[in-house]
Coordinates of C-alpha atoms and ligand atoms in Angstrom, one line a residue:
X1 CA -18.9 -8.3 33.0
X2 CA -21.3 -8.9 30.4
X3 CA -22.1 -12.0 29.9
X4 CA -22.4 -13.2 26.4
X5 CA -24.4 -17.1 27.6
X6 CA -26.9 -18.2 29.9
X7 CA -27.5 -20.9 31.9
X8 CA -30.2 -21.9 33.7
X9 CA -30.3 -24.8 36.6
X10 CA -27.7 -25.7 37.9
X11 CA -28.3 -29.2 38.8
X12 CA -26.1 -32.6 36.8
X13 CA -26.5 -30.9 33.1
X14 CA -26.5 -27.5 33.9
X15 CA -23.6 -27.0 35.9
X16 CA -21.7 -29.5 33.5
X17 CA -23.1 -27.7 30.7
X18 CA -22.3 -24.2 31.9
X19 CA -18.2 -25.2 32.7
X20 CA -18.2 -27.2 29.3
X21 CA -19.7 -23.0 27.8
X22 CA -17.2 -21.5 30.0
X23 CA -14.2 -23.4 28.9
X24 CA -14.8 -22.4 25.3
X25 CA -12.4 -19.2 24.7
X26 CA -14.8 -15.9 23.9
X27 CA -17.6 -17.8 26.2
X28 CA -18.3 -15.6 29.7
X29 CA -21.6 -17.7 31.7
X30 CA -24.0 -16.6 34.0
X31 CA -25.4 -19.0 35.5
X32 CA -28.8 -18.7 37.5
X33 CA -30.1 -21.4 39.5
X34 CA -33.6 -21.1 41.7
X35 CA -32.4 -22.6 44.9
X36 CA -29.7 -19.9 45.5
X37 CA -26.5 -22.2 47.3
X38 CA -26.6 -24.4 44.1
X39 CA -25.3 -21.3 42.7
X40 CA -23.0 -20.2 45.0
X41 CA -22.0 -24.5 45.3
X42 CA -20.8 -23.9 41.8
X43 CA -19.3 -20.6 41.5
X44 CA -17.0 -20.8 44.5
X45 CA -16.0 -25.0 43.5
X46 CA -15.2 -24.1 39.9
X47 CA -13.6 -20.5 40.3
X48 CA -11.5 -21.6 36.4
X49 CA -14.7 -20.9 35.1
X50 CA -15.5 -17.2 35.7
X51 CA -19.0 -17.4 36.1
X52 CA -21.0 -14.6 37.0
X53 CA -23.2 -15.6 39.7
X54 CA -26.9 -13.9 39.5
X55 CA -29.6 -14.2 42.5
X56 CA -33.0 -13.4 40.8
X57 CA -34.3 -13.7 37.1
X58 CA -34.0 -9.7 37.0
X59 CA -30.1 -9.8 37.8
X60 CA -29.6 -13.4 35.2
X61 CA -31.5 -10.8 32.3
X62 CA -29.4 -7.6 33.7
X63 CA -25.8 -9.4 33.5
X64 CA -26.4 -11.5 29.9
X65 CA -25.3 -9.2 26.9
X66 CA -28.3 -8.3 24.4
X67 CA -29.6 -10.0 22.6
X68 CA -29.4 -12.5 25.1
X69 CA -28.8 -15.7 25.4
X70 CA -29.8 -18.2 27.8
X71 CA -30.2 -22.5 27.9
X72 CA -32.5 -24.1 30.4
X73 CA -31.6 -27.6 32.3
X74 CA -34.8 -27.8 34.6
X75 CA -36.6 -30.8 34.9
X76 CA -38.7 -31.0 32.1
X77 CA -43.3 -30.9 32.5
X78 CA -44.0 -27.7 35.1
X79 CA -40.3 -26.8 36.2
X80 CA -39.4 -25.8 32.6
X81 CA -42.2 -23.7 31.8
X82 CA -42.2 -22.2 35.3
X83 CA -38.7 -20.8 34.2
X84 CA -39.9 -19.6 30.8
X85 CA -42.7 -17.8 32.6
X86 CA -39.9 -15.6 34.7
X87 CA -37.5 -15.6 31.8
X88 CA -40.3 -13.6 29.2
X89 CA -40.8 -11.4 32.0
X90 CA -36.9 -10.0 32.1
X91 CA -36.6 -10.7 28.4
X92 CA -37.1 -8.8 25.2
X93 CA -37.8 -9.2 21.8
X94 CA -35.3 -10.5 19.8
X95 CA -33.3 -12.2 22.8
X96 CA -32.9 -16.0 21.9
X97 CA -34.7 -18.8 25.0
X98 CA -33.1 -22.5 24.8
X99 CA -34.7 -25.1 26.6
X100 CA -32.2 -28.4 26.9
X101 CA -34.5 -30.2 29.2
X102 CA -35.9 -33.7 28.1
X103 CA -39.1 -32.0 26.8
X104 CA -42.0 -34.2 24.8
X105 CA -41.5 -32.1 21.4
X106 CA -45.8 -31.4 21.7
X107 CA -44.6 -29.0 24.8
X108 CA -41.9 -27.4 22.7
X109 CA -44.4 -26.7 19.6
X110 CA -46.6 -25.4 22.1
X111 CA -43.5 -23.4 24.3
X112 CA -42.7 -22.0 20.1
X113 CA -45.8 -21.0 19.9
X114 CA -46.4 -18.5 22.6
X115 CA -43.0 -17.1 23.0
X116 CA -42.7 -16.4 19.6
X117 CA -45.9 -14.1 20.1
X118 CA -43.7 -11.4 22.9
X119 CA -41.1 -11.1 20.0
X120 CA -38.4 -13.6 21.5
X121 CA -36.5 -16.5 20.4
X122 CA -37.4 -20.4 21.6
X123 CA -35.5 -22.8 21.0
X124 CA -36.0 -27.0 22.2
X125 CA -32.8 -28.2 21.9
X126 CA -32.4 -32.2 22.4
X127 CA -28.8 -32.4 24.9
X128 CA -27.4 -36.6 24.5
X129 CA -24.6 -37.5 26.8
X130 CA -25.5 -37.5 30.0
X131 CA -23.5 -35.7 32.5
X132 CA -20.1 -36.6 31.3
X133 CA -21.7 -35.6 27.6
X134 CA -22.9 -31.9 28.9
X135 CA -18.7 -30.9 29.9
X136 CA -16.8 -32.6 27.8
X137 CA -18.7 -32.8 24.1
X138 CA -22.4 -33.1 24.0
X139 CA -24.3 -33.9 20.9
X140 CA -27.0 -30.7 20.3
X141 CA -29.7 -31.6 18.2
X142 CA -31.9 -27.9 18.5
X143 CA -35.0 -27.0 16.8
X144 CA -36.2 -23.1 16.8
X145 CA -36.7 -20.5 14.1
X146 CA -33.4 -19.7 11.8
X147 CA -32.8 -16.7 12.9
X148 CA -32.0 -17.7 16.5
X149 CA -29.5 -20.6 14.8
X150 CA -27.5 -18.0 13.4
X151 CA -26.8 -16.5 16.6
X152 CA -26.4 -19.8 18.8
X153 CA -25.3 -22.0 16.1
X154 CA -21.3 -20.5 16.7
X155 CA -22.0 -22.1 20.6
X156 CA -23.1 -24.5 20.2
X157 CA -20.7 -25.9 17.4
X158 CA -17.7 -24.8 19.9
X159 CA -19.3 -27.2 22.8
X160 CA -21.1 -29.9 21.1
X161 CA -18.5 -33.3 21.0
X162 CA -17.0 -33.7 17.4
X163 CA -17.2 -36.9 15.3
X164 CA -14.4 -37.2 12.4
X165 CA -13.5 -33.0 12.6
X166 CA -17.1 -32.3 12.2
X167 CA -18.9 -30.0 15.5
X168 CA -22.3 -32.3 16.6
X169 CA -24.8 -30.2 16.3
X170 CA -27.1 -29.2 13.5
X171 CA -30.5 -27.0 12.9
X172 CA -32.5 -29.9 13.0
X173 CA -35.8 -28.1 12.0
X174 CA -38.2 -25.4 13.6
X175 CA -39.8 -25.7 16.6
X176 CA -40.5 -29.6 18.3
X177 CA -38.0 -31.1 15.5
X178 CA -34.9 -31.5 18.1
X179 CA -36.9 -32.4 20.9
X180 CA -38.8 -34.7 18.5
X181 CA -35.6 -36.6 17.2
X182 CA -33.8 -36.7 20.7
X183 CA -37.4 -38.4 22.0
X184 CA -36.2 -41.3 19.1
X185 CA -32.4 -41.0 20.0
X186 CA -33.2 -42.0 23.2
X187 CA -35.9 -45.1 21.7
X188 CA -33.1 -45.9 19.4
X189 CA -31.1 -46.8 22.5
X190 CA -33.6 -48.1 24.5
X191 CA -33.9 -51.0 21.7
X192 CA -30.0 -51.2 21.2
X193 CA -29.6 -51.8 25.1
X194 CA -32.1 -54.5 24.2
X195 CA -30.8 -55.9 21.9
X196 CA -27.8 -55.9 23.7
X197 CA -29.5 -57.3 27.0
X198 CA -30.7 -60.1 25.1
X199 CA -27.2 -61.4 23.1
X200 CA -25.6 -61.3 26.9
X201 CA -28.8 -63.7 27.8
X202 CA -28.7 -65.9 25.2
X203 CA -24.5 -66.2 25.4
X204 CA -24.3 -66.6 29.3
X205 CA -27.7 -68.9 28.9
X206 CA -26.2 -70.9 26.0
X207 CA -22.6 -71.2 26.8
X208 CA -22.4 -71.2 31.0
X209 CA -19.3 -68.4 30.7
X210 CA -19.4 -65.9 33.3
X211 CA -20.1 -62.1 32.9
X212 CA -16.8 -61.7 33.3
X213 CA -15.6 -64.0 30.2
X214 CA -19.0 -62.6 28.5
X215 CA -17.6 -59.0 29.1
X216 CA -14.1 -60.4 26.6
X217 CA -16.6 -61.1 24.1
X218 CA -18.3 -57.4 24.0
X219 CA -14.6 -56.6 24.3
X220 CA -14.1 -57.8 21.0
X221 CA -17.4 -57.1 19.6
X222 CA -16.0 -53.5 20.3
X223 CA -13.4 -54.0 17.2
X224 CA -15.4 -54.9 14.9
X225 CA -18.6 -53.5 13.0
X226 CA -20.9 -53.3 16.1
X227 CA -18.3 -51.0 18.2
X228 CA -20.4 -48.3 20.0
X229 CA -20.4 -46.8 23.0
X230 CA -23.0 -49.1 24.0
X231 CA -21.3 -52.8 23.3
X232 CA -18.0 -50.8 25.0
X233 CA -20.0 -49.9 28.5
X234 CA -21.7 -53.4 28.6
X235 CA -18.2 -54.7 28.6
X236 CA -16.8 -52.7 31.8
X237 CA -20.4 -53.3 33.6
X238 CA -20.1 -57.2 32.5
X239 CA -16.7 -56.4 33.9
X240 CA -17.7 -55.0 37.3
X241 CA -17.0 -57.4 40.6
X242 CA -19.7 -55.7 43.6
X243 CA -16.9 -55.7 46.3
X244 CA -19.5 -56.2 48.7
X245 CA -19.5 -59.8 47.7
X246 CA -17.1 -60.8 45.5
X247 CA -20.1 -62.1 43.5
X248 CA -20.3 -60.1 39.6
X249 CA -21.4 -56.8 39.9
X250 CA -24.5 -57.5 37.3
X251 CA -25.5 -60.7 39.6
X252 CA -26.1 -58.8 42.8
X253 CA -28.2 -56.1 40.5
X254 CA -31.9 -56.8 41.0
X255 CA -33.3 -57.1 37.3
X256 CA -35.7 -54.3 36.9
X257 CA -35.9 -51.9 34.6
X258 CA -36.4 -48.1 35.2
X259 CA -37.5 -45.4 32.6
X260 CA -37.5 -42.0 32.6
X261 CA -40.5 -41.7 29.7
X262 CA -38.9 -41.0 26.2
X263 CA -38.9 -44.6 25.5
X264 CA -43.1 -44.4 25.5
X265 CA -43.1 -41.1 24.3
X266 CA -41.6 -43.0 21.2
X267 CA -43.5 -45.3 20.8
X268 CA -46.2 -43.3 21.7
X269 CA -45.8 -40.7 19.4
X270 CA -45.1 -43.3 16.6
X271 CA -48.3 -45.3 16.9
X272 CA -50.5 -42.0 16.5
X273 CA -48.2 -41.5 13.4
X274 CA -49.1 -45.2 12.4
X275 CA -45.2 -45.6 12.3
X276 CA -43.9 -49.2 13.2
X277 CA -41.6 -49.1 15.7
X278 CA -41.8 -52.5 17.2
X279 CA -38.3 -52.7 18.1
X280 CA -38.1 -49.6 20.5
X281 CA -42.0 -51.1 21.4
X282 CA -40.7 -54.5 22.9
X283 CA -37.4 -52.6 24.8
X284 CA -39.6 -50.1 26.4
X285 CA -42.0 -53.1 27.6
X286 CA -39.4 -55.7 28.5
X287 CA -38.4 -52.8 30.8
X288 CA -42.1 -52.8 32.2
X289 CA -42.2 -56.5 32.3
X290 CA -38.8 -56.4 34.7
X291 CA -40.2 -54.2 36.8
X292 CA -43.4 -56.0 37.6
X293 CA -41.8 -58.2 40.6
X294 CA -45.6 -59.6 41.3
X295 CA -46.4 -61.0 37.8
X296 CA -42.8 -62.7 37.7
X297 CA -43.2 -64.5 41.1
X298 CA -46.4 -65.2 40.2
X299 CA -45.8 -66.4 36.9
X300 CA -42.2 -68.4 37.3
X301 CA -43.6 -72.1 37.4
X302 CA -46.0 -72.0 34.6
X303 CA -45.1 -74.6 32.1
X304 CA -42.2 -74.2 30.0
X305 CA -39.0 -76.7 28.3
X306 CA -37.8 -79.0 30.1
X307 CA -34.6 -79.9 29.0
X308 CA -32.1 -77.3 29.6
X309 CA -30.2 -75.6 26.7
X310 CA -26.3 -75.9 25.8
X311 CA -25.1 -74.3 22.6
X312 CA -23.2 -77.0 21.1
X313 CA -20.5 -75.4 19.6
X314 CA -19.9 -72.7 21.5
X315 CA -18.1 -70.0 19.6
X316 CA -20.1 -70.5 16.2
X317 CA -23.6 -69.7 18.5
X318 CA -21.7 -66.6 19.8
X319 CA -21.3 -65.5 15.9
X320 CA -24.6 -66.4 15.8
X321 CA -25.7 -63.7 18.4
X322 CA -23.4 -61.7 17.1
X323 CA -24.8 -61.5 13.5
X324 CA -28.3 -61.4 15.4
X325 CA -28.1 -58.6 17.0
X326 CA -26.0 -56.7 14.2
X327 CA -29.4 -57.1 11.9
X328 CA -31.8 -56.2 15.2
X329 CA -30.6 -53.2 15.8
X330 CA -30.6 -52.3 12.2
X331 CA -33.6 -52.9 12.0
X332 CA -34.3 -50.7 15.4
X333 CA -32.3 -47.7 13.8
X334 CA -34.9 -48.4 10.7
X335 CA -37.6 -47.7 12.8
X336 CA -36.2 -44.7 14.0
X337 CA -35.3 -42.8 11.0
X338 CA -38.8 -44.5 9.6
X339 CA -40.1 -42.4 12.4
X340 CA -38.4 -39.4 12.5
X341 CA -39.5 -39.2 8.4
X342 CA -42.9 -39.6 9.6
X343 CA -43.2 -36.9 12.1
X344 CA -41.0 -34.4 9.9
X345 CA -44.2 -35.4 7.6
X346 CA -46.2 -34.8 9.7
X347 CA -45.6 -31.5 11.6
X348 CA -43.2 -29.6 8.3
X349 CA -40.1 -30.4 8.9
X350 CA -37.3 -30.5 6.6
X351 CA -35.2 -33.1 8.9
X352 CA -31.7 -33.7 6.5
X353 CA -31.7 -37.8 7.4
X354 CA -28.1 -38.3 6.8
X355 CA -27.3 -35.2 8.8
X356 CA -29.1 -36.5 12.0
X357 CA -27.1 -40.3 12.1
X358 CA -23.9 -37.7 11.4
X359 CA -24.7 -35.5 14.9
X360 CA -24.9 -38.7 16.2
X361 CA -21.4 -39.9 16.3
X362 CA -20.2 -38.5 18.6
X363 CA -21.2 -37.0 22.1
X364 CA -24.4 -39.2 22.4
X365 CA -25.0 -42.5 24.0
X366 CA -25.8 -44.6 21.3
X367 CA -22.6 -43.8 19.2
X368 CA -21.5 -46.0 16.7
X369 CA -19.5 -46.6 14.1
X370 CA -22.3 -47.7 11.9
X371 CA -24.1 -44.6 12.3
X372 CA -21.4 -43.6 9.1
X373 CA -23.8 -45.9 6.7
X374 CA -26.7 -44.3 7.6
X375 CA -25.6 -41.0 6.8
X376 CA -23.9 -42.9 2.8
X377 CA -27.3 -44.3 3.0
X378 CA -29.1 -41.0 3.0
X379 CA -26.8 -39.3 0.6
X380 CA -27.2 -41.7 -2.0
X381 CA -30.6 -41.6 -1.3
X382 CA -32.6 -38.9 0.4
X383 CA -35.9 -40.4 0.4
X384 CA -34.7 -43.5 1.1
X385 CA -38.4 -44.8 2.5
X386 CA -36.9 -47.8 4.6
X387 CA -33.1 -47.3 5.7
X388 CA -32.8 -51.1 5.6
X389 CA -32.7 -51.6 2.4
X390 CA -29.9 -50.0 1.2
X391 CA -26.8 -51.9 0.1
X392 CA -25.1 -52.3 2.4
X393 CA -27.4 -52.7 4.9
X394 CA -29.0 -55.5 2.3
X395 CA -25.6 -57.3 2.4
X396 CA -25.9 -57.3 5.7
X397 CA -28.9 -59.5 6.3
X398 CA -27.4 -61.3 3.1
X399 CA -24.7 -62.3 5.7
X400 CA -27.0 -62.4 8.6
X401 CA -30.2 -63.4 8.0
X402 CA -29.2 -67.4 8.7
X403 CA -27.9 -66.9 12.1
X404 CA -30.9 -64.1 12.7
X405 CA -33.6 -66.8 12.0
X406 CA -31.5 -69.4 13.6
X407 CA -31.5 -67.6 17.2
X408 CA -34.9 -66.8 17.3
X409 CA -36.0 -70.1 16.9
X410 CA -33.3 -71.1 19.3
X411 CA -34.8 -68.9 22.0
X412 CA -38.5 -69.7 21.0
X413 CA -37.2 -73.4 21.3
X414 CA -35.4 -73.0 24.4
X415 CA -37.4 -70.3 26.3
X416 CA -35.0 -68.0 26.5
X417 CA -36.9 -64.1 25.5
X418 CA -35.3 -62.9 23.3
X419 CA -38.8 -59.8 22.8
X420 CA -36.6 -58.0 20.1
X421 CA -34.3 -60.1 18.0
X422 CA -37.8 -61.7 17.4
X423 CA -39.9 -58.2 16.9
X424 CA -37.4 -57.6 14.8
X425 CA -37.1 -60.6 12.2
X426 CA -41.1 -60.8 12.4
X427 CA -40.6 -56.6 11.3
X428 CA -38.4 -57.4 8.6
X429 CA -40.8 -60.2 7.1
X430 CA -43.4 -58.1 7.2
X431 CA -42.2 -55.5 5.0
X432 CA -40.4 -58.6 2.2
X433 CA -43.6 -60.4 2.2
X434 CA -45.1 -60.4 -1.4
X435 CA -49.3 -60.4 0.1
X436 CA -49.4 -60.0 4.0
X437 CA -53.1 -61.5 5.9
X438 CA -53.5 -58.0 6.5
X439 CA -56.3 -58.7 3.6
X440 CA -58.1 -60.9 5.7
X441 CA -58.3 -58.6 8.1
X442 CA -59.5 -55.8 6.0
X443 CA -62.1 -58.6 5.2
X444 CA -63.2 -58.4 8.7
X445 CA -62.9 -55.1 9.1
X446 CA -66.1 -55.1 6.3
X447 CA -67.4 -57.9 7.9
X448 CA -68.6 -56.4 11.2
X449 CA -68.2 -52.8 10.4
X450 CA -69.1 -52.1 6.8
X451 CA -65.2 -50.5 6.8
X452 CA -65.3 -51.4 3.1
X453 CA -61.7 -52.6 1.0
X454 CA -60.0 -52.3 -2.1
X455 CA -59.7 -54.8 -4.9
X456 CA -55.9 -55.3 -6.4
X457 CA -57.6 -56.0 -10.1
X458 CA -59.9 -52.7 -9.9
X459 CA -60.1 -49.4 -8.5
X460 CA -62.6 -48.4 -6.7
X461 CA -64.4 -48.7 -2.5
X462 CA -66.0 -52.2 -2.5
X463 CA -68.4 -53.6 0.0
X464 CA -69.9 -57.1 0.1
X465 CA -73.6 -57.4 1.9
X466 CA -72.0 -59.6 4.7
X467 CA -75.9 -60.3 6.5
X468 CA -77.2 -60.2 3.6
X469 CA -77.1 -61.7 -0.3
X470 CA -73.0 -61.5 -0.7
X471 CA -73.3 -60.0 -3.1
X472 CA -70.1 -57.0 -3.7
X473 CA -71.8 -53.7 -4.3
X474 CA -69.2 -50.4 -5.5
X475 CA -68.7 -48.1 -1.4
X476 CA -67.8 -44.6 -0.6
X477 CA -63.8 -45.2 1.5
X478 CA -64.8 -45.0 4.6
X479 CA -61.3 -46.7 5.8
Ligands
NDP1 P1 -32.8 -32.7 37.2 O1 -33.7 -33.0 35.6 O2 -33.0 -33.9 38.1 O3 -33.4 -30.5 37.5 C1 -33.5 -29.8 39.0 C2 -33.2 -29.0 38.7 O4 -33.9 -28.2 38.2 C3 -32.4 -28.2 39.4 O5 -32.0 -27.3 38.4 C4 -33.5 -27.4 39.6 O6 -33.5 -26.3 40.5 C5 -34.1 -27.2 39.3 N1 -36.3 -27.1 39.2 C6 -36.7 -27.8 39.7 N2 -38.0 -27.3 39.5 C7 -37.9 -26.4 38.8 C8 -38.2 -25.1 39.0 N3 -40.1 -25.2 39.6 N4 -38.6 -23.9 38.9 C9 -36.8 -24.0 38.8 N5 -36.4 -24.9 38.2 C10 -36.4 -25.9 38.6 O7 -31.1 -32.7 37.0 P2 -30.4 -32.9 35.2 O8 -29.7 -32.1 35.7 O9 -30.3 -34.2 35.4 O10 -31.7 -32.5 33.8 C11 -31.5 -31.5 33.7 C12 -32.9 -31.4 32.1 O11 -31.8 -32.1 31.1 C13 -34.0 -32.5 32.9 O12 -34.3 -31.9 31.6 C14 -33.2 -33.5 32.3 O13 -34.3 -34.5 31.6 C15 -32.2 -32.9 31.1 N6 -31.5 -34.0 30.5 C16 -30.5 -34.9 31.1 C17 -29.9 -36.0 31.5 C18 -28.7 -36.9 32.7 O14 -28.3 -37.5 32.0 N7 -29.8 -36.5 33.1 C19 -29.0 -36.0 30.1 C20 -30.4 -35.1 28.4 C21 -30.8 -34.2 29.5 P3 -33.4 -26.3 42.1 O15 -32.2 -26.4 42.6 O16 -33.9 -25.2 42.4 O17 -34.4 -27.4 42.9

């Protein structure tokens, strides 16, 4: 029996995506895994799926209807290259290879170019939602050619999460656009998680509430404007009691956060694009800091505030933390969308930013009620240069900024680290500033490197003869 779609790589993500595909009307799914025992295991465990089991790339290609469509779900990097090379050998022009792994978008650009030369279509696709999303409905961010979208679109729409009646998938843009957007999605996820963690830490230290009590605070927040998957699972994690010790689980988990690299990619890419994603960067670095026990150990006795900290009015304090979290979260998303905008300009992708917010409403880890507001903001002003200046967000800042400042000031004063809260506020105030001390930096650059400067009062490029008589001359622009 010919299959209309195939999956290569049957670890947790691939198996679940294959089962999701198989559960949709009209699909027959061919499956292949380098280690064949895993293929046999999956097929045996899920007879209802009607999988077509294949033991070699040749068998896999032969099992697929033409034009063939295959989704690769293997480890990013070398393994993905190995599978692509093998598929290119057995596929034909017009066939479609989709990489659903967490590939770096520049790898996807390179692979798309190489595979396109064989006449085969190549699509790099971001998949979000973890294993559960893959099985029940992920958020999908495919790049690649318009031609491949014609075939892929209906299949992807059938397996994606549904949010407010709409499947969470869109053709993001050409070549690496899908993986780029997925990368930024993960960066925003880092920032969101860090902000939530800072909120928890402040509440715990400021009010003395137990994790279970703080779980109730988050559960309550999840009924309002902060409603999101991450807030929801935070309550679940905080509620969990460790069976072995009877302690809150969060108190027995080692306080070192791991990372698989997509946060770092988001920051590295932002650095080369010149886009300040400070919230995402702080979140990534906060994980790094946590994971250096030797540095933390030796630093424990550094001087800090001597007074303990107790919020005078716990309920009012918790409300301030909530507002600070909301404001900082808007900054993180705004920075992320700024990076997507900059990436689209750099790589010549036509990305509909409002649509990206819409496909993140379901399936993915950062799904949240307020994504609708981002879609609204971009529908009203598609080329909005800074997302957080949309009227809805301005209203939030109007309400939240006093509390936000109070929380950042308190955290600094009492010595509770809140890097994401405070860097978000600094970014916000940096954007607001009528004049920045960048003028001084430009003066310093001109002093030691003759890097020149522009003037506020006339056009042209200037240099002061610092080591001479300190007069100003017109200069070549060497910015
Ligand atoms: P892993 O990333 O652990 O990858 C395991 C799979 O890769 C196995 O099928 C393995 O085959 C295969 N593989 C490894 N090396 C090779 C090779 N040289 N040639 C062929 N196949 C190879 O699996 P996951 O399911 O966790 O993730 C799959 C992809 O999805 C990754 O790129 C991941 O980053 C991405 N992803 C994961 C998410 C998650 O929540 N886990 C969420 C979204 C995306 P074998 O059995 O033979 O070893």
